[in-house]
mmCIF file of C-alpha atoms in Angstrom:
data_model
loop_
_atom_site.group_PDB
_atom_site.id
_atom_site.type_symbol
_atom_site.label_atom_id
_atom_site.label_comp_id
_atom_site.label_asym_id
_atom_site.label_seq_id
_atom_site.Cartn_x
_atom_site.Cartn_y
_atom_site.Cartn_z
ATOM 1 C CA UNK A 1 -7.889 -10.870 -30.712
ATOM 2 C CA UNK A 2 -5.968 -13.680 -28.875
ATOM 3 C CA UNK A 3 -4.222 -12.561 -25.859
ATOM 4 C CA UNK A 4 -2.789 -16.045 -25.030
ATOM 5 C CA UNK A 5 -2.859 -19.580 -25.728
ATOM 6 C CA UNK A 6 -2.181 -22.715 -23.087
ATOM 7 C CA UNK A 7 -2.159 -26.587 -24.472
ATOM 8 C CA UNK A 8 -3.070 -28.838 -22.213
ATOM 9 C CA UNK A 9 -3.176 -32.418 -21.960
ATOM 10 C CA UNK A 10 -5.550 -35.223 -20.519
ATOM 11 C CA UNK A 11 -4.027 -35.116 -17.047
ATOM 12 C CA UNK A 12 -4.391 -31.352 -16.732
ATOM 13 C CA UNK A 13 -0.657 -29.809 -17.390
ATOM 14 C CA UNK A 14 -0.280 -27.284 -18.999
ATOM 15 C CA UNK A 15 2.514 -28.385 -21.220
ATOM 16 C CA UNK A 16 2.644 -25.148 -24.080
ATOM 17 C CA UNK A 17 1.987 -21.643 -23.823
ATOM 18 C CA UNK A 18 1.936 -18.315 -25.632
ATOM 19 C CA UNK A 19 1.555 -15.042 -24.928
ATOM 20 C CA UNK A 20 0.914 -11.973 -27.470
ATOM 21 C CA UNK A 21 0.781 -9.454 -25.641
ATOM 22 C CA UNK A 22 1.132 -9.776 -21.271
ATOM 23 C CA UNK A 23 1.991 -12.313 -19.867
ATOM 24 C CA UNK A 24 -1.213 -14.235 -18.080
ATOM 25 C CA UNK A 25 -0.829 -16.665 -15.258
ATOM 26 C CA UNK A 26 -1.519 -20.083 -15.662
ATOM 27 C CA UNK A 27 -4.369 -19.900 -12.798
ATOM 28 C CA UNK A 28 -6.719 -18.235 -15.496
ATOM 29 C CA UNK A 29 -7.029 -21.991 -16.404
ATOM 30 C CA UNK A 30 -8.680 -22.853 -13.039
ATOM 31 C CA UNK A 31 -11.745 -21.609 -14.664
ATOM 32 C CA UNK A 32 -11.297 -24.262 -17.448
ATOM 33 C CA UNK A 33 -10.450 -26.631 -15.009
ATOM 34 C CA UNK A 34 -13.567 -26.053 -13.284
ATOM 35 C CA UNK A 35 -15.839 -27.015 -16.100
ATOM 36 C CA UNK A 36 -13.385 -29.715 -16.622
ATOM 37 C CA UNK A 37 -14.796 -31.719 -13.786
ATOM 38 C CA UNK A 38 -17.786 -30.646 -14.065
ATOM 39 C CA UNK A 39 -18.178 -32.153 -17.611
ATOM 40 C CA UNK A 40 -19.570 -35.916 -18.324
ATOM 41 C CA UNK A 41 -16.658 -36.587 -20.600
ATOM 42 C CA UNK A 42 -14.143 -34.270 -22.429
ATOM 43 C CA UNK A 43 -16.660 -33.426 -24.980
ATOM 44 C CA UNK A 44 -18.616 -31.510 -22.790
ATOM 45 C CA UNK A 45 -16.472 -29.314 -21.855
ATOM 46 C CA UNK A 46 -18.252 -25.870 -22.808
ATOM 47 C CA UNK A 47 -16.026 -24.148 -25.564
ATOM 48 C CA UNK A 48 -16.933 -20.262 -24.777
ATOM 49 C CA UNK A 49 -15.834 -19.735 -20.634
ATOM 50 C CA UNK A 50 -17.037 -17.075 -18.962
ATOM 51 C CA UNK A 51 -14.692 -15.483 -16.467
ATOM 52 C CA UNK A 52 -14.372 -11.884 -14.512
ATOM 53 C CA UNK A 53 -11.897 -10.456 -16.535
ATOM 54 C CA UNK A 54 -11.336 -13.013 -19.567
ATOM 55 C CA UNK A 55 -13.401 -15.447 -21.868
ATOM 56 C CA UNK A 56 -11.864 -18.699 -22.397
ATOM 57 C CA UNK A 57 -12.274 -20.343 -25.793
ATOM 58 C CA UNK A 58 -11.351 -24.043 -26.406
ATOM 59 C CA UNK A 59 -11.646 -26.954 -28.779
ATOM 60 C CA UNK A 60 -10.599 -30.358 -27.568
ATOM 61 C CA UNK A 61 -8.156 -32.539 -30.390
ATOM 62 C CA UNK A 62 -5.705 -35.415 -30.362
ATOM 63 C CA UNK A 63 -6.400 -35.921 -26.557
ATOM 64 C CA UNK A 64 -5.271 -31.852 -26.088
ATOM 65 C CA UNK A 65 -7.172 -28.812 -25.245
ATOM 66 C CA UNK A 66 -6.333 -25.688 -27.055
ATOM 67 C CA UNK A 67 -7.458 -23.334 -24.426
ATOM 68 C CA UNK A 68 -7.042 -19.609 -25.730
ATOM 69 C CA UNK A 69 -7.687 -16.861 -23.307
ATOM 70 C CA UNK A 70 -10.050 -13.404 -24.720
ATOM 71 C CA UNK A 71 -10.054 -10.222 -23.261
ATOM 72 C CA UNK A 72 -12.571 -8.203 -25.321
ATOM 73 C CA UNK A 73 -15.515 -9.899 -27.060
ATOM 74 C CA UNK A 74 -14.968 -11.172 -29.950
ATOM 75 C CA UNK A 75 -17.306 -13.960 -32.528
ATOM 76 C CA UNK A 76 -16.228 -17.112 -31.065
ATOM 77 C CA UNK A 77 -16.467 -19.417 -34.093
ATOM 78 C CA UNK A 78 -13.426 -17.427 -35.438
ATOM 79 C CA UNK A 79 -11.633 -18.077 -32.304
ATOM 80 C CA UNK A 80 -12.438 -21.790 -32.609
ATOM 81 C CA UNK A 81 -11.877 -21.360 -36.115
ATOM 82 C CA UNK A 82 -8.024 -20.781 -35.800
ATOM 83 C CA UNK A 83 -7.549 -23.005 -32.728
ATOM 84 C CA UNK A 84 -8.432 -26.022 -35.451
ATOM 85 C CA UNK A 85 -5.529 -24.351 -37.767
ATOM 86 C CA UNK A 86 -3.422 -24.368 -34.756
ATOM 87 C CA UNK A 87 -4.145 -27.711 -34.049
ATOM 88 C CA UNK A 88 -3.895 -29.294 -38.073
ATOM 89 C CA UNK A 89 -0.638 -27.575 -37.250
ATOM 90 C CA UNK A 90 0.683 -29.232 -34.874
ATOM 91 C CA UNK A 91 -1.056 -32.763 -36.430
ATOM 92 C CA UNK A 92 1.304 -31.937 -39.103
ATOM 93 C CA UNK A 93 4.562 -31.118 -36.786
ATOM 94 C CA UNK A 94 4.033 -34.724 -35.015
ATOM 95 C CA UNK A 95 3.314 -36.805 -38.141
ATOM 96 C CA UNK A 96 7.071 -35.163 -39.737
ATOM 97 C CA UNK A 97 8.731 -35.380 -36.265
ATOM 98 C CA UNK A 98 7.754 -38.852 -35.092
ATOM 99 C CA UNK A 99 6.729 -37.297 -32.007
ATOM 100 C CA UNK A 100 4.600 -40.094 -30.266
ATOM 101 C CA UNK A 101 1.776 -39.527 -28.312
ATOM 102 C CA UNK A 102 3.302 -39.156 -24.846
ATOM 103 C CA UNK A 103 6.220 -37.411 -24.008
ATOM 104 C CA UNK A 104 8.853 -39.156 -21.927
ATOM 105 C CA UNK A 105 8.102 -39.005 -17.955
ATOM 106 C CA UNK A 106 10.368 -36.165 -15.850
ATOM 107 C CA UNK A 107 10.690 -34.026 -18.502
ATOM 108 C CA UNK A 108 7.534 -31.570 -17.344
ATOM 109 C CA UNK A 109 7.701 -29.888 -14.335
ATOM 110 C CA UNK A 110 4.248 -29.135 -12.571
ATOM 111 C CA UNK A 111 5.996 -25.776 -11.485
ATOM 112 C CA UNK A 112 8.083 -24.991 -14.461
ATOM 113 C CA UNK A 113 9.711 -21.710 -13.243
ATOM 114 C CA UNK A 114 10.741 -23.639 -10.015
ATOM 115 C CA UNK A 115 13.510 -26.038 -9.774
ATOM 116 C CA UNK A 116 13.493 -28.980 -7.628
ATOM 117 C CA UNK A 117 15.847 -29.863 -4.421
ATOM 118 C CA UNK A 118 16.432 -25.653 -3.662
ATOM 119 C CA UNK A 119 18.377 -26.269 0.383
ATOM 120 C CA UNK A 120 19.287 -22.373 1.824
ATOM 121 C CA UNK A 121 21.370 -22.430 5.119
ATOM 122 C CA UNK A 122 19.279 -19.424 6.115
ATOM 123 C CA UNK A 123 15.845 -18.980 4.124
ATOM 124 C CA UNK A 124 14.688 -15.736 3.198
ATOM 125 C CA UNK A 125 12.189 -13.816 1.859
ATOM 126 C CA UNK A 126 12.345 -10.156 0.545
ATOM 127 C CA UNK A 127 10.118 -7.699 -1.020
ATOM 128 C CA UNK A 128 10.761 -4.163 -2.375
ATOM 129 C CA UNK A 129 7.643 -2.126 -3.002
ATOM 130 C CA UNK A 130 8.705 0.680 -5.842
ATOM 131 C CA UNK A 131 6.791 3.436 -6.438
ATOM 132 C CA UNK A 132 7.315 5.936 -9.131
ATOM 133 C CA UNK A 133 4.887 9.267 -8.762
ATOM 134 C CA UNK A 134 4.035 11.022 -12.407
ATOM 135 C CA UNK A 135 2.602 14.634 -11.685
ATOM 136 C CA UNK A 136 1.934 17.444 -13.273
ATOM 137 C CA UNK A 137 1.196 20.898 -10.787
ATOM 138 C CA UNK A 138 -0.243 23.969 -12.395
ATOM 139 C CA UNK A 139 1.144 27.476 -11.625
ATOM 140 C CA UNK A 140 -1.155 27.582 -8.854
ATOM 141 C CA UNK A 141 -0.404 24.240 -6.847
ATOM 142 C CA UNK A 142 -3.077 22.626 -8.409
ATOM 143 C CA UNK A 143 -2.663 18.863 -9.286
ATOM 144 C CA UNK A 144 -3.513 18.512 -13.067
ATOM 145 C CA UNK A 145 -2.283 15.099 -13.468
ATOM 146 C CA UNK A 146 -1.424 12.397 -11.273
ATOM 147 C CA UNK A 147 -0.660 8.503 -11.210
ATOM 148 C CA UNK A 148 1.472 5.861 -9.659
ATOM 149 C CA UNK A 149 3.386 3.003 -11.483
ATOM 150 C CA UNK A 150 4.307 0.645 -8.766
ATOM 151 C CA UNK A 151 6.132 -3.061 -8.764
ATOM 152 C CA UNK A 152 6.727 -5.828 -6.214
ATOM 153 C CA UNK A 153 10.497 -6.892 -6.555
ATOM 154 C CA UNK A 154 11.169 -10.232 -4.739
ATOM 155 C CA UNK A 155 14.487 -11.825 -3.532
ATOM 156 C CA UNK A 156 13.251 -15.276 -2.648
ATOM 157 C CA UNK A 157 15.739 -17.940 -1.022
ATOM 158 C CA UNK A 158 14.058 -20.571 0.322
ATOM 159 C CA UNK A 159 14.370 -24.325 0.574
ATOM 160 C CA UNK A 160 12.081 -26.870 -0.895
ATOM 161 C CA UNK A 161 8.820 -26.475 -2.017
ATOM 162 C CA UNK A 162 7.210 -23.170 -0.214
ATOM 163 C CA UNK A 163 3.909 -22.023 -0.713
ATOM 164 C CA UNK A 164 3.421 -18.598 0.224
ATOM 165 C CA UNK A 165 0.559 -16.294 0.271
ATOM 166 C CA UNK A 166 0.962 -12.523 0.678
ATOM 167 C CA UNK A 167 -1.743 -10.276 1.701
ATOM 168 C CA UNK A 168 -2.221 -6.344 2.006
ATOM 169 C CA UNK A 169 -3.641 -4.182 4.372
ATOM 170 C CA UNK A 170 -5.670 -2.597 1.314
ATOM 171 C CA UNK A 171 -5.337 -3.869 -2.037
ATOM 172 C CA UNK A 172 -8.110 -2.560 -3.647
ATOM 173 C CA UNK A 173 -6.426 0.462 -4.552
ATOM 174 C CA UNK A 174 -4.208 -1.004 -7.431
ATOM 175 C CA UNK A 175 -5.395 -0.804 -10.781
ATOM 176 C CA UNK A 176 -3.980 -2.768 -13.787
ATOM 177 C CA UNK A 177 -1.869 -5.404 -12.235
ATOM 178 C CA UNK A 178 0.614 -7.821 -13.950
ATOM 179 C CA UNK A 179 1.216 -10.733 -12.396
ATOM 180 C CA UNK A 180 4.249 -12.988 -12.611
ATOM 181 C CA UNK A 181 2.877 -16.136 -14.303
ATOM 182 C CA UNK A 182 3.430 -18.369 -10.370
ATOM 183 C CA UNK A 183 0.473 -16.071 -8.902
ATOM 184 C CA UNK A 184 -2.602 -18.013 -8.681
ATOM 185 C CA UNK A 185 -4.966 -15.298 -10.336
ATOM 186 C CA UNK A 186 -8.221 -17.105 -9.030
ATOM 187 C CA UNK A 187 -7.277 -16.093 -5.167
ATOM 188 C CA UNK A 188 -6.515 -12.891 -6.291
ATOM 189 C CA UNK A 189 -9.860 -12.551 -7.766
ATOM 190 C CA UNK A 190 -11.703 -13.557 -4.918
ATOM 191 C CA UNK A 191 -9.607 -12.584 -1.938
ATOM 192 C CA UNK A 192 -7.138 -10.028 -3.237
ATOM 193 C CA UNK A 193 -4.442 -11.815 -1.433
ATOM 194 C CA UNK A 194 -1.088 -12.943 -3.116
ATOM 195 C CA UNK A 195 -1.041 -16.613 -3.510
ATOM 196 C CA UNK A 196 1.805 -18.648 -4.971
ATOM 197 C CA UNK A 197 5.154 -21.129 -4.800
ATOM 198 C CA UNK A 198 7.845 -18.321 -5.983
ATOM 199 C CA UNK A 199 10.503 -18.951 -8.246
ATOM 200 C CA UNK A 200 14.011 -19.265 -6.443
ATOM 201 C CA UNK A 201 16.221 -16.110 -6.497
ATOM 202 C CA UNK A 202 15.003 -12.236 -7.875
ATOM 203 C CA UNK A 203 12.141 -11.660 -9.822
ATOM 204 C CA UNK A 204 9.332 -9.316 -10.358
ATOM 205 C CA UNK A 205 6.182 -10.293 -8.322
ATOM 206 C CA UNK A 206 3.754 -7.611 -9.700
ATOM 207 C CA UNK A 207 3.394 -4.228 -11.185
ATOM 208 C CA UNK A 208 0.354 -2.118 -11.074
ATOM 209 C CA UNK A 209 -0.983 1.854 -11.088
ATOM 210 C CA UNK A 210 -2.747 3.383 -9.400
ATOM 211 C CA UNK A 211 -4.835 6.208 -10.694
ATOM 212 C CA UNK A 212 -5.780 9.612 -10.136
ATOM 213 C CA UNK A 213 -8.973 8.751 -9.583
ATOM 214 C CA UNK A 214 -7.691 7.462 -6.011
ATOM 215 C CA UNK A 215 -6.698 10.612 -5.166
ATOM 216 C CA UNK A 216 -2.761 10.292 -5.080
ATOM 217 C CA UNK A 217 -1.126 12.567 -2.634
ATOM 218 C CA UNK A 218 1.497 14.397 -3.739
ATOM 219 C CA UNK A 219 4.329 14.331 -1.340
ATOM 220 C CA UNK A 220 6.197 17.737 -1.767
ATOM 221 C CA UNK A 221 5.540 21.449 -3.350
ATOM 222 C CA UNK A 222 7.448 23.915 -4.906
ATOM 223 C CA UNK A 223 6.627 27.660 -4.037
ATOM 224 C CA UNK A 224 8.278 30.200 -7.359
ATOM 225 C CA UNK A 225 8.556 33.375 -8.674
ATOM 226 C CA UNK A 226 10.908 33.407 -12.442
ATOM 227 C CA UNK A 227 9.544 36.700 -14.060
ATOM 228 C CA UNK A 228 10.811 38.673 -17.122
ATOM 229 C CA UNK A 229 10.130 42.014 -17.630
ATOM 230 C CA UNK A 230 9.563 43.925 -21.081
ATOM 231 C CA UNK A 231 12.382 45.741 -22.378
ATOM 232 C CA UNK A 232 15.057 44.354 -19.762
ATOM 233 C CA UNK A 233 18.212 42.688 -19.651
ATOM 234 C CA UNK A 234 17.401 40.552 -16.409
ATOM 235 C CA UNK A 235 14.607 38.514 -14.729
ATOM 236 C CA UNK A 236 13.972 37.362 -11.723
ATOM 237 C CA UNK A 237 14.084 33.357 -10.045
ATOM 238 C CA UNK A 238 13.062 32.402 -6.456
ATOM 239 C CA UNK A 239 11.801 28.987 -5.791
ATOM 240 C CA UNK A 240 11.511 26.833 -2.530
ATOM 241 C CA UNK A 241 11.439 23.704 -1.993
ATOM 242 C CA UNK A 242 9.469 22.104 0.661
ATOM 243 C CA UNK A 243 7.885 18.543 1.774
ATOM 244 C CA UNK A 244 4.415 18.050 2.569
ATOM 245 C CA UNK A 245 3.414 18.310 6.446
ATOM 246 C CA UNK A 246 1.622 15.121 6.794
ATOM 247 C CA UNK A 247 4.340 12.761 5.247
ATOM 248 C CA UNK A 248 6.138 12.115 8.241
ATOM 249 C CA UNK A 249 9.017 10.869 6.167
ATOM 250 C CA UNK A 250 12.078 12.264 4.617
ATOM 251 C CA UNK A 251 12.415 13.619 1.564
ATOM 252 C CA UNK A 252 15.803 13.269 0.051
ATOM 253 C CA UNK A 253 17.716 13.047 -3.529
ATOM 254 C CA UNK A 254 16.368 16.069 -4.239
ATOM 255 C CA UNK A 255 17.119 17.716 -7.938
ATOM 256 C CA UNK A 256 15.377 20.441 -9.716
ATOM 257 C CA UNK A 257 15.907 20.767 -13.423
ATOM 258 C CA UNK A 258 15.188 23.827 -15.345
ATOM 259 C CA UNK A 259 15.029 24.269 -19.670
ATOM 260 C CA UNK A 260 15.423 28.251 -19.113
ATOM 261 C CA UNK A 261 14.100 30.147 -22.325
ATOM 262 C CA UNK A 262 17.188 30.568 -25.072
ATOM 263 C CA UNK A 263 17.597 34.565 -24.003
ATOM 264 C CA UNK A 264 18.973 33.849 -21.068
ATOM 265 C CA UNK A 265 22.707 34.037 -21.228
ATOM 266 C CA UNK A 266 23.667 33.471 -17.601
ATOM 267 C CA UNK A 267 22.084 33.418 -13.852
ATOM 268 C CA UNK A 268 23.216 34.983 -10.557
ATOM 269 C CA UNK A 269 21.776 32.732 -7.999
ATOM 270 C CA UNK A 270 22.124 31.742 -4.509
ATOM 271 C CA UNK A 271 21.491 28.370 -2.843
ATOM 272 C CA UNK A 272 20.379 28.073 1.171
ATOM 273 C CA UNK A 273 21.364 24.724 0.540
ATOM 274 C CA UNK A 274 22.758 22.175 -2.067
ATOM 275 C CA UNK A 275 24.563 24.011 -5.254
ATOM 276 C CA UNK A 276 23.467 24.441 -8.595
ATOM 277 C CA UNK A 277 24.789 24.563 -12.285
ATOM 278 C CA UNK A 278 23.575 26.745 -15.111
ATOM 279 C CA UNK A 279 25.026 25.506 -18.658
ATOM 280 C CA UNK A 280 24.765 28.898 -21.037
ATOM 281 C CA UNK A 281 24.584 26.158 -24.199
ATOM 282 C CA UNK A 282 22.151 24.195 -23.458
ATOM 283 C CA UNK A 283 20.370 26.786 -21.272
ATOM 284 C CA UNK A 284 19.591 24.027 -18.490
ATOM 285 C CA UNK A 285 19.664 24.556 -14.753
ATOM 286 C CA UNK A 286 20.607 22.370 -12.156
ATOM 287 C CA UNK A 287 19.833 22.243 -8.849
ATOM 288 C CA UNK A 288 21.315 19.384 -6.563
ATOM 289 C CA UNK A 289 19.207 19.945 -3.212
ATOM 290 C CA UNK A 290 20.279 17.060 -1.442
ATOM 291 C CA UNK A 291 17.627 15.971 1.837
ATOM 292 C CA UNK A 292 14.975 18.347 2.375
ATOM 293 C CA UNK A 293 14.741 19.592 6.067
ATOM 294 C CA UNK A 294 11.333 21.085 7.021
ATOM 295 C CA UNK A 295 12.502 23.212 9.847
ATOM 296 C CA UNK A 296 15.096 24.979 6.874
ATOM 297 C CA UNK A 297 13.541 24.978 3.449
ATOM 298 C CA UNK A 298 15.829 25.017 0.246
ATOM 299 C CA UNK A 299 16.127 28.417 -1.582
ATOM 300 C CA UNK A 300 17.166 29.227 -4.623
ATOM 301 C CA UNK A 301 16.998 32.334 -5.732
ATOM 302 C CA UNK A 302 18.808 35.588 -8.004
ATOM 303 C CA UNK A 303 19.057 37.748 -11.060
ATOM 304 C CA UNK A 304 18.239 36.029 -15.027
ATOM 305 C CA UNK A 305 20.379 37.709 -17.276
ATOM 306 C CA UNK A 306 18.610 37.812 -20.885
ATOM 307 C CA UNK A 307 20.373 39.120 -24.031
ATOM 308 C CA UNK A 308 20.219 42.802 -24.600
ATOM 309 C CA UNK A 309 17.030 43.501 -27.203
ATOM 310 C CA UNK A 310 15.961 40.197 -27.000
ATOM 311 C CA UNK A 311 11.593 40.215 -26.375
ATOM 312 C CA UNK A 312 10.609 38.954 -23.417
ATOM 313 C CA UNK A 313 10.057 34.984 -22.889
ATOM 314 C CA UNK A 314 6.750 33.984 -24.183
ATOM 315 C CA UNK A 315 6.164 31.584 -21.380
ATOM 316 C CA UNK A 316 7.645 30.443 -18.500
ATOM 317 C CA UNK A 317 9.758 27.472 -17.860
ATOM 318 C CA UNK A 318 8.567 24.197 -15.955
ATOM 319 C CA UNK A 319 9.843 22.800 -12.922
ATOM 320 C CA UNK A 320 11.336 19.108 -13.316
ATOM 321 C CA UNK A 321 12.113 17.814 -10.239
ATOM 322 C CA UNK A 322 13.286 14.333 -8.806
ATOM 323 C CA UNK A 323 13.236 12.930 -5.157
ATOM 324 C CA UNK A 324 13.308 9.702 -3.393
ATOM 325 C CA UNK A 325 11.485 8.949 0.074
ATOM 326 C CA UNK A 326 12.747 5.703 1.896
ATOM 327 C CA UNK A 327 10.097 3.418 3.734
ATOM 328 C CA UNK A 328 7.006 4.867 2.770
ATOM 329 C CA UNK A 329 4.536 3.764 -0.507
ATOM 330 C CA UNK A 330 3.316 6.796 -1.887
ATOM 331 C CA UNK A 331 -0.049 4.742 -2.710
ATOM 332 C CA UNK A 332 -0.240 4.342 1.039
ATOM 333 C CA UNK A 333 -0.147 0.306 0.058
ATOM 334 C CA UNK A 334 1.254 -1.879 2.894
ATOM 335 C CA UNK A 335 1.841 -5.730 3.194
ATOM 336 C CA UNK A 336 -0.091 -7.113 5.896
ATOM 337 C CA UNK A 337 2.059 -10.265 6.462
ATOM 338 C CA UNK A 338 3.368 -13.010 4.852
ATOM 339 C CA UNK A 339 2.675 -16.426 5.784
ATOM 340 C CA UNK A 340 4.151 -19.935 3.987
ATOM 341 C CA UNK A 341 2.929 -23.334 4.455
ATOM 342 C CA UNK A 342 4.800 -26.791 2.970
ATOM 343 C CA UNK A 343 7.626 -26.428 4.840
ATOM 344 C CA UNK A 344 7.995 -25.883 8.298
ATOM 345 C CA UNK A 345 11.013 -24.151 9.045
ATOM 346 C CA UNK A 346 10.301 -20.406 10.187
ATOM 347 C CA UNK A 347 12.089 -18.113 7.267
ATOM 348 C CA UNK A 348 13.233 -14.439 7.766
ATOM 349 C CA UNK A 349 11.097 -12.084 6.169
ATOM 350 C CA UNK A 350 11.613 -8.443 5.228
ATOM 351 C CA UNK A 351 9.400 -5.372 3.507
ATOM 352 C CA UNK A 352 11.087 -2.465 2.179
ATOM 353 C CA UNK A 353 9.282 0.632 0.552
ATOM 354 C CA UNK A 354 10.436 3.620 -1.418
ATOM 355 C CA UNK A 355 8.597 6.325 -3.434
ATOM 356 C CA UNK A 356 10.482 8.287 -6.158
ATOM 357 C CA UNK A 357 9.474 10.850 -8.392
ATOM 358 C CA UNK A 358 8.922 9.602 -12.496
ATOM 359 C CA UNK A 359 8.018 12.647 -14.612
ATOM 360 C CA UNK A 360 7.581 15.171 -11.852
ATOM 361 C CA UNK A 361 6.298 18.563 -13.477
ATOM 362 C CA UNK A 362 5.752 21.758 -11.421
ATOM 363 C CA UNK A 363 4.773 24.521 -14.205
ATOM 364 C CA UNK A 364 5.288 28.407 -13.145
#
């Protein structure tokens, strides 16, 4: 019911927080904040807050709001209703612990996931954009399925206090995006643009998807013929490998894995390129392509040998295959640029891309 909870005091920090399920940034409480100063006095702050995506529900007690954040709706007195249990808790947790009404000075942070004084001889700022591609192709080349899990790695060194915003030449592609808790998920709301003070070091900046609905292309196909004939010791296995024309980038770490069907005893093959592994226990076939080159396709192809008697394969196997393709988003997302104010030294600044395949599935 209660996705997460932030306790703030009378001079607006946000000194407590909790969070069920994802975490949400603390800029959902801008919202609050908002009403806040729009209010006469603290009573008047409206307890039900409207927002895009969330409904904030609060209850003001011992000079702290209990703001809890909704996602779905829900009857708000039962909301409010455990907020006052929350609070008679912690009324009880002071009264046994002495705890006075203030806390000592210094010990909050206003940006708790930054520390202070951070000097860099050379300040820099890096950003990996991952993409993973899940697919399924039908025997045909048909996409069935299709959808991208993406994430924003960050390696951050930077002195002081920077304030960075980081924009995209077309955001509104992602779907479902996490933020780390230093975004400010107001500007993102409004502007779809990346603002925030990062924390110092490597951390995770987002991760989204990005549907099928948005018409993910799918950056290489498979071309195969495994048959099995009635009555017969052997079958037959020729696939290619190829990338799509309109890439423009290289595909490379390529692997095909194969479950064959448990007749098979052994396979005859031979590889244009790469080399390949058949285990006769486990019935699984490797291929290790390697880099893809368009003007030479990969082929692997050769005799199946099934058990003598055995009835022919009910189906045929699937395709598994893995890849990797260096600067270039799959999601055709691409940062824009990168700007920092608060500081005014000029830092270095770097974008790196790469797609790879998740649970890649070509059936035949």
């Amino acid at each position: 019911m209660i996705h997460s909870l932030f306790l703030i005091n009378c001079s607006g920090d946000i000194f407590l927080e909790k969070h069920w399920k994802s975490v949400v940034s603390q800029s959902v409480c801008d919202y609050f904040f908002e009403a806040q100063e729009k209010a006469v006095d603290v009573e008047n702050v409206p307890p039900v807050i409207s927002t895009p995506h969330h409904y904030l529900i609060s209850i003001y007690r011992d000079k702290i709001f209990f703001v809890s954040v909704i996602q779905t709706e829900v009857p708000p007195l039962f909301v409010i209703e455990f907020l006052h249990r929350v609070a008679d808790t912690f009324q009880v947790c002071r009264r046994s612990s002495n705890v006075g009404d203030t806390l000592p000075t210094g010990q909050l942070s206003n940006i708790p996931w930054r520390r202070a004084g951070v000097k860099y001889t050379n300040n820099e700022a890096y950003f990996d954009v991952i993409e993973e591609i899940d697919a399924i192709i039908d025997k045909s080349g048909s996409t069935v399925f299709a959808e991208i899990q993406g994430v924003i790695d960050s390696c951050i060194k930077l002195s002081g206090m920077p304030d960075l915003s980081l924009s995209f030449m077309n955001p509104r592609l992602l779907d479902d995006v996490s933020f780390h808790p230093c975004i400010r998920f107001k500007r993102w709301e409004s502007e779809r643009v990346l603002s925030f003070i990062p924390p110092d070091g490597n951390f995770r900046l987002i991760s989204y998807r990005v549907s099928s609905q948005n018409l993910v292309a799918i950056p290489v196909y498979v071309k195969h013929l495994i048959s099995f004939k009635e009555n017969s010791s052997s079958g037959r296995f020729d696939v290619t490998i190829g990338p799509k024309q309109n890439m423009g980038k290289t595909v490379e770490g390529v692997v095909m894995t194969v479950h064959m069907p448990k007749a098979v005893l052994n396979m005859n093959l031979t590889a244009t390129q790469g080399s390949y592994t058949f285990d006769p226990v486990t019935k699984v076939l490797t291929w290790d392509v390697g880099k893809i080159t368009p003007q030479k396709l990969p082929n692997l192809k050769g005799i199946v040998n099934l058990q003598s008697g055995a009835p022919k394969p009910e189906e045929n196997p699937s395709l598994n295959i893995q890849f990797k393709i260096q600067q270039l988003a799959i999601s055709g997302l691409k940062v824009n640029r990168l700007d920092m104010y608060g500081e005014k030294y000029k830092p270095f600044k770097g974008v790196k891309y790469i797609t790879k395949a998740g649970k890649f599935q070509v059936r035949t």
